[in-house]
């Protein structure tokens, strides 16, 4: 079974530029999550989708971050404009149904450096 | 107070040692609990779920204490390959129910 795919794996941009990340979850998984992991910290949930609807985006900085999952499958996360503090690993995860006991499967992440 | 707290470590232990980590959570309405393992520059992977009755998987034992609001992970007979960061994860009502990660506890098993 193929895992969660993410691209690109690495991205270096200058502040105020824009960047987009892509995620393809495990086939059949209804729930998709985007996390931000800053060095030395645990992952922090940015947004959770159930199919193509948003379940939780309370921690998404909506003035600069946006995410979509138009067909309920793959998803993109965009940052515009980027700030230095956005330097982090952006992890995408998926789970079968989004229930509280579901296992989350993570992709390899995109390591973003903002200069 | 953080919603999920862990000692960041590092815990440096010799091969064969037994080591235990604790994790406390603040919301008594939390529903489910997990330990994830994260190797350096890799993604987190589920190590084990934590059940009320406690559960064991080989050398790993996880326990939940709802009264004191903590979970624990015990690793027996540590191997070099156990060196990693162990993330405590709690599914907690914070708005909606969401997975909240601790900062992780770093373990180094020394030869």
mmCIF file of C-alpha atoms in Angstrom:
data_model
loop_
_atom_site.group_PDB
_atom_site.id
_atom_site.type_symbol
_atom_site.label_atom_id
_atom_site.label_comp_id
_atom_site.label_asym_id
_atom_site.label_seq_id
_atom_site.Cartn_x
_atom_site.Cartn_y
_atom_site.Cartn_z
ATOM 1 C CA UNK A 1 0.000 0.000 0.000
ATOM 2 C CA UNK A 2 1.415 3.373 -0.991
ATOM 3 C CA UNK A 3 1.955 5.827 1.823
ATOM 4 C CA UNK A 4 1.242 9.536 2.052
ATOM 5 C CA UNK A 5 3.087 11.416 -0.682
ATOM 6 C CA UNK A 6 4.319 14.974 -0.327
ATOM 7 C CA UNK A 7 6.206 17.330 -2.585
ATOM 8 C CA UNK A 8 8.504 19.086 -2.721
ATOM 9 C CA UNK A 9 10.715 17.583 -0.023
ATOM 10 C CA UNK A 10 12.715 20.765 0.438
ATOM 11 C CA UNK A 11 12.073 24.396 -0.368
ATOM 12 C CA UNK A 12 14.140 27.519 0.242
ATOM 13 C CA UNK A 13 12.522 30.892 -0.342
ATOM 14 C CA UNK A 14 13.021 34.474 0.705
ATOM 15 C CA UNK A 15 10.632 36.224 3.049
ATOM 16 C CA UNK A 16 7.580 37.731 1.407
ATOM 17 C CA UNK A 17 7.657 35.124 -1.370
ATOM 18 C CA UNK A 18 4.904 32.560 -1.772
ATOM 19 C CA UNK A 19 5.178 28.789 -1.643
ATOM 20 C CA UNK A 20 2.857 25.821 -2.113
ATOM 21 C CA UNK A 21 3.028 22.271 -0.850
ATOM 22 C CA UNK A 22 1.194 19.251 -2.200
ATOM 23 C CA UNK A 23 -0.051 16.136 -0.443
ATOM 24 C CA UNK A 24 -1.630 12.928 -1.707
ATOM 25 C CA UNK A 25 -3.065 10.832 1.135
ATOM 26 C CA UNK A 26 -3.381 7.077 1.340
ATOM 27 C CA UNK A 27 -6.068 5.871 -1.031
ATOM 28 C CA UNK A 28 -9.464 5.681 0.659
ATOM 29 C CA UNK A 29 -8.533 7.871 3.608
ATOM 30 C CA UNK A 30 -11.250 10.431 4.222
ATOM 31 C CA UNK A 31 -9.357 12.611 6.667
ATOM 32 C CA UNK A 32 -6.350 14.701 5.795
ATOM 33 C CA UNK A 33 -4.281 16.836 8.174
ATOM 34 C CA UNK A 34 -1.633 19.478 7.703
ATOM 35 C CA UNK A 35 0.804 19.979 10.567
ATOM 36 C CA UNK A 36 3.621 22.437 11.147
ATOM 37 C CA UNK A 37 6.624 21.131 13.067
ATOM 38 C CA UNK A 38 9.149 23.698 14.213
ATOM 39 C CA UNK A 39 12.562 22.373 15.232
ATOM 40 C CA UNK A 40 12.495 20.986 18.754
ATOM 41 C CA UNK A 41 8.705 20.984 18.982
ATOM 42 C CA UNK A 42 5.931 18.520 18.324
ATOM 43 C CA UNK A 43 3.717 18.831 15.265
ATOM 44 C CA UNK A 44 1.002 21.468 15.520
ATOM 45 C CA UNK A 45 -2.243 20.970 13.621
ATOM 46 C CA UNK A 46 -2.889 23.669 11.039
ATOM 47 C CA UNK A 47 -5.966 22.282 9.310
ATOM 48 C CA UNK A 48 -8.016 19.098 9.174
ATOM 49 C CA UNK A 49 -10.206 18.049 6.244
ATOM 50 C CA UNK A 50 -12.926 15.429 6.229
ATOM 51 C CA UNK A 51 -13.327 14.574 2.542
ATOM 52 C CA UNK A 52 -13.347 18.047 0.969
ATOM 53 C CA UNK A 53 -14.773 19.894 3.968
ATOM 54 C CA UNK A 54 -12.806 21.701 6.674
ATOM 55 C CA UNK A 55 -13.237 20.216 10.153
ATOM 56 C CA UNK A 56 -10.789 22.427 12.027
ATOM 57 C CA UNK A 57 -8.658 25.348 10.907
ATOM 58 C CA UNK A 58 -8.528 27.190 14.220
ATOM 59 C CA UNK A 59 -4.724 27.279 14.285
ATOM 60 C CA UNK A 60 -4.224 28.207 10.638
ATOM 61 C CA UNK A 61 -2.889 31.781 10.250
ATOM 62 C CA UNK A 62 -5.511 32.683 7.707
ATOM 63 C CA UNK A 63 -3.960 36.032 6.799
ATOM 64 C CA UNK A 64 -1.135 34.180 5.061
ATOM 65 C CA UNK A 65 -1.923 30.451 4.955
ATOM 66 C CA UNK A 66 -4.559 28.756 2.838
ATOM 67 C CA UNK A 67 -5.350 25.134 2.096
ATOM 68 C CA UNK A 68 -7.729 23.280 -0.122
ATOM 69 C CA UNK A 69 -8.805 19.743 -0.854
ATOM 70 C CA UNK A 70 -11.120 20.302 -3.769
ATOM 71 C CA UNK A 71 -11.977 16.741 -4.816
ATOM 72 C CA UNK A 72 -11.594 15.161 -1.426
ATOM 73 C CA UNK A 73 -8.337 13.489 -2.366
ATOM 74 C CA UNK A 74 -5.107 15.454 -2.670
ATOM 75 C CA UNK A 75 -4.508 18.782 -1.003
ATOM 76 C CA UNK A 76 -2.377 21.887 -1.299
ATOM 77 C CA UNK A 77 -1.166 24.218 1.435
ATOM 78 C CA UNK A 78 -0.054 27.701 0.451
ATOM 79 C CA UNK A 79 1.814 30.419 2.297
ATOM 80 C CA UNK A 80 1.700 33.943 0.940
ATOM 81 C CA UNK A 81 3.673 35.951 1.943
ATOM 82 C CA UNK A 82 6.143 33.841 3.888
ATOM 83 C CA UNK A 83 7.774 35.069 7.088
ATOM 84 C CA UNK A 84 11.002 33.950 8.727
ATOM 85 C CA UNK A 85 9.040 32.196 11.477
ATOM 86 C CA UNK A 86 7.371 29.944 8.894
ATOM 87 C CA UNK A 87 10.617 27.974 8.616
ATOM 88 C CA UNK A 88 9.547 24.483 9.665
ATOM 89 C CA UNK A 89 8.683 21.040 8.391
ATOM 90 C CA UNK A 90 5.168 20.816 6.988
ATOM 91 C CA UNK A 91 3.752 17.370 7.522
ATOM 92 C CA UNK A 92 0.711 15.948 5.844
ATOM 93 C CA UNK A 93 -1.088 13.018 7.439
ATOM 94 C CA UNK A 94 -4.161 10.989 6.633
ATOM 95 C CA UNK A 95 -6.445 8.643 8.502
ATOM 96 C CA UNK A 96 -9.255 6.378 7.469
ATOM 97 C CA UNK A 97 -12.238 8.161 8.969
ATOM 98 C CA UNK A 98 -10.988 10.806 11.397
ATOM 99 C CA UNK A 99 -12.279 9.043 14.504
ATOM 100 C CA UNK A 100 -10.533 9.625 17.853
ATOM 101 C CA UNK A 101 -8.882 6.206 17.816
ATOM 102 C CA UNK A 102 -7.735 6.398 14.192
ATOM 103 C CA UNK A 103 -4.086 5.912 13.347
ATOM 104 C CA UNK A 104 -2.588 8.844 11.499
ATOM 105 C CA UNK A 105 -0.106 8.069 8.740
ATOM 106 C CA UNK A 106 2.373 10.799 7.980
ATOM 107 C CA UNK A 107 4.102 11.742 4.787
ATOM 108 C CA UNK A 108 7.848 12.514 4.721
ATOM 109 C CA UNK A 109 7.202 16.244 5.067
ATOM 110 C CA UNK A 110 8.368 19.359 3.263
ATOM 111 C CA UNK A 111 11.244 21.185 4.916
ATOM 112 C CA UNK A 112 10.782 24.924 4.359
ATOM 113 C CA UNK A 113 13.528 27.455 4.945
ATOM 114 C CA UNK A 114 12.609 31.123 4.747
ATOM 115 C CA UNK A 115 15.598 33.461 4.394
ATOM 116 C CA UNK B 1 -0.123 25.156 31.226
ATOM 117 C CA UNK B 2 0.512 23.227 28.020
ATOM 118 C CA UNK B 3 -2.176 20.788 26.956
ATOM 119 C CA UNK B 4 0.329 17.951 26.612
ATOM 120 C CA UNK B 5 3.644 18.050 28.456
ATOM 121 C CA UNK B 6 6.707 15.871 28.164
ATOM 122 C CA UNK B 7 10.227 16.020 29.517
ATOM 123 C CA UNK B 8 12.293 16.826 26.403
ATOM 124 C CA UNK B 9 15.317 14.880 27.695
ATOM 125 C CA UNK B 10 17.631 13.698 26.316
ATOM 126 C CA UNK B 11 17.563 10.452 28.211
ATOM 127 C CA UNK B 12 20.935 8.766 27.701
ATOM 128 C CA UNK B 13 20.805 5.106 28.682
ATOM 129 C CA UNK B 14 23.095 2.112 28.094
ATOM 130 C CA UNK B 15 22.019 -0.789 25.927
ATOM 131 C CA UNK B 16 19.903 -3.231 27.852
ATOM 132 C CA UNK B 17 18.598 -0.648 30.296
ATOM 133 C CA UNK B 18 14.973 -0.034 31.126
ATOM 134 C CA UNK B 19 13.727 3.501 30.597
ATOM 135 C CA UNK B 20 10.370 5.135 31.246
ATOM 136 C CA UNK B 21 8.804 8.337 29.960
ATOM 137 C CA UNK B 22 5.778 10.122 31.294
ATOM 138 C CA UNK B 23 3.435 12.543 29.603
ATOM 139 C CA UNK B 24 0.795 14.653 31.309
ATOM 140 C CA UNK B 25 -2.311 16.107 29.706
ATOM 141 C CA UNK B 26 -4.508 18.906 30.950
ATOM 142 C CA UNK B 27 -7.972 18.109 29.586
ATOM 143 C CA UNK B 28 -9.810 15.436 31.516
ATOM 144 C CA UNK B 29 -12.207 14.962 28.575
ATOM 145 C CA UNK B 30 -9.417 13.634 26.345
ATOM 146 C CA UNK B 31 -10.541 10.490 24.571
ATOM 147 C CA UNK B 32 -7.595 8.631 23.157
ATOM 148 C CA UNK B 33 -3.873 8.438 23.658
ATOM 149 C CA UNK B 34 -0.909 7.357 21.588
ATOM 150 C CA UNK B 35 2.849 7.135 21.503
ATOM 151 C CA UNK B 36 4.505 7.988 18.201
ATOM 152 C CA UNK B 37 8.152 7.542 17.387
ATOM 153 C CA UNK B 38 10.059 10.071 15.289
ATOM 154 C CA UNK B 39 13.549 9.400 13.997
ATOM 155 C CA UNK B 40 15.823 12.310 13.187
ATOM 156 C CA UNK B 41 14.599 14.175 10.106
ATOM 157 C CA UNK B 42 11.842 11.629 9.525
ATOM 158 C CA UNK B 43 8.090 11.640 9.919
ATOM 159 C CA UNK B 44 6.319 10.444 13.087
ATOM 160 C CA UNK B 45 5.129 6.835 13.079
ATOM 161 C CA UNK B 46 2.669 5.202 15.427
ATOM 162 C CA UNK B 47 4.409 3.140 18.097
ATOM 163 C CA UNK B 48 1.347 2.146 20.052
ATOM 164 C CA UNK B 49 -2.058 3.245 21.194
ATOM 165 C CA UNK B 50 -2.595 3.488 24.942
ATOM 166 C CA UNK B 51 -5.590 1.767 26.470
ATOM 167 C CA UNK B 52 -7.133 2.198 29.912
ATOM 168 C CA UNK B 53 -6.143 -1.314 30.918
ATOM 169 C CA UNK B 54 -2.549 -0.807 29.811
ATOM 170 C CA UNK B 55 -1.019 -2.601 26.884
ATOM 171 C CA UNK B 56 2.211 -4.254 25.908
ATOM 172 C CA UNK B 57 3.937 -4.803 22.593
ATOM 173 C CA UNK B 58 7.142 -6.755 22.945
ATOM 174 C CA UNK B 59 9.589 -4.647 24.925
ATOM 175 C CA UNK B 60 7.219 -1.682 25.077
ATOM 176 C CA UNK B 61 4.532 -1.141 27.692
ATOM 177 C CA UNK B 62 2.113 1.789 27.734
ATOM 178 C CA UNK B 63 -0.145 2.784 30.594
ATOM 179 C CA UNK B 64 -2.846 5.360 31.127
ATOM 180 C CA UNK B 65 -3.742 6.939 34.454
ATOM 181 C CA UNK B 66 -6.918 8.957 33.950
ATOM 182 C CA UNK B 67 -7.151 10.025 37.596
ATOM 183 C CA UNK B 68 -3.754 11.716 37.481
ATOM 184 C CA UNK B 69 -4.002 12.538 33.768
ATOM 185 C CA UNK B 70 -0.804 11.005 32.530
ATOM 186 C CA UNK B 71 0.355 8.285 30.217
ATOM 187 C CA UNK B 72 3.618 6.426 30.370
ATOM 188 C CA UNK B 73 5.871 4.422 28.089
ATOM 189 C CA UNK B 74 8.268 1.810 29.407
ATOM 190 C CA UNK B 75 10.999 0.375 27.210
ATOM 191 C CA UNK B 76 12.751 -2.731 28.462
ATOM 192 C CA UNK B 77 16.093 -4.080 27.251
ATOM 193 C CA UNK B 78 16.856 -0.926 25.244
ATOM 194 C CA UNK B 79 18.448 -1.353 21.825
ATOM 195 C CA UNK B 80 20.591 1.105 19.893
ATOM 196 C CA UNK B 81 17.776 1.227 17.354
ATOM 197 C CA UNK B 82 15.398 2.591 19.995
ATOM 198 C CA UNK B 83 17.238 5.926 19.815
ATOM 199 C CA UNK B 84 14.615 8.398 18.629
ATOM 200 C CA UNK B 85 12.180 11.035 19.838
ATOM 201 C CA UNK B 86 9.017 9.686 21.433
ATOM 202 C CA UNK B 87 5.955 11.865 20.953
ATOM 203 C CA UNK B 88 2.990 11.700 23.274
ATOM 204 C CA UNK B 89 -0.280 12.350 21.426
ATOM 205 C CA UNK B 90 -3.655 13.035 22.975
ATOM 206 C CA UNK B 91 -6.978 13.326 21.164
ATOM 207 C CA UNK B 92 -8.491 16.195 23.084
ATOM 208 C CA UNK B 93 -11.461 18.541 22.822
ATOM 209 C CA UNK B 94 -9.922 21.852 21.893
ATOM 210 C CA UNK B 95 -12.714 23.350 19.881
ATOM 211 C CA UNK B 96 -13.253 20.152 17.956
ATOM 212 C CA UNK B 97 -11.507 16.943 19.000
ATOM 213 C CA UNK B 98 -8.017 17.113 17.655
ATOM 214 C CA UNK B 99 -4.709 15.323 18.054
ATOM 215 C CA UNK B 100 -2.381 17.329 20.263
ATOM 216 C CA UNK B 101 1.288 16.420 20.265
ATOM 217 C CA UNK B 102 3.764 16.882 23.046
ATOM 218 C CA UNK B 103 7.200 18.268 22.287
ATOM 219 C CA UNK B 104 8.686 14.793 22.407
ATOM 220 C CA UNK B 105 11.237 13.064 24.606
ATOM 221 C CA UNK B 106 14.607 12.308 23.076
ATOM 222 C CA UNK B 107 16.124 8.937 23.860
ATOM 223 C CA UNK B 108 19.720 7.998 23.140
ATOM 224 C CA UNK B 109 20.721 4.413 23.736
ATOM 225 C CA UNK B 110 24.466 4.133 24.143
ATOM 226 C CA UNK B 111 26.651 1.152 23.268
#
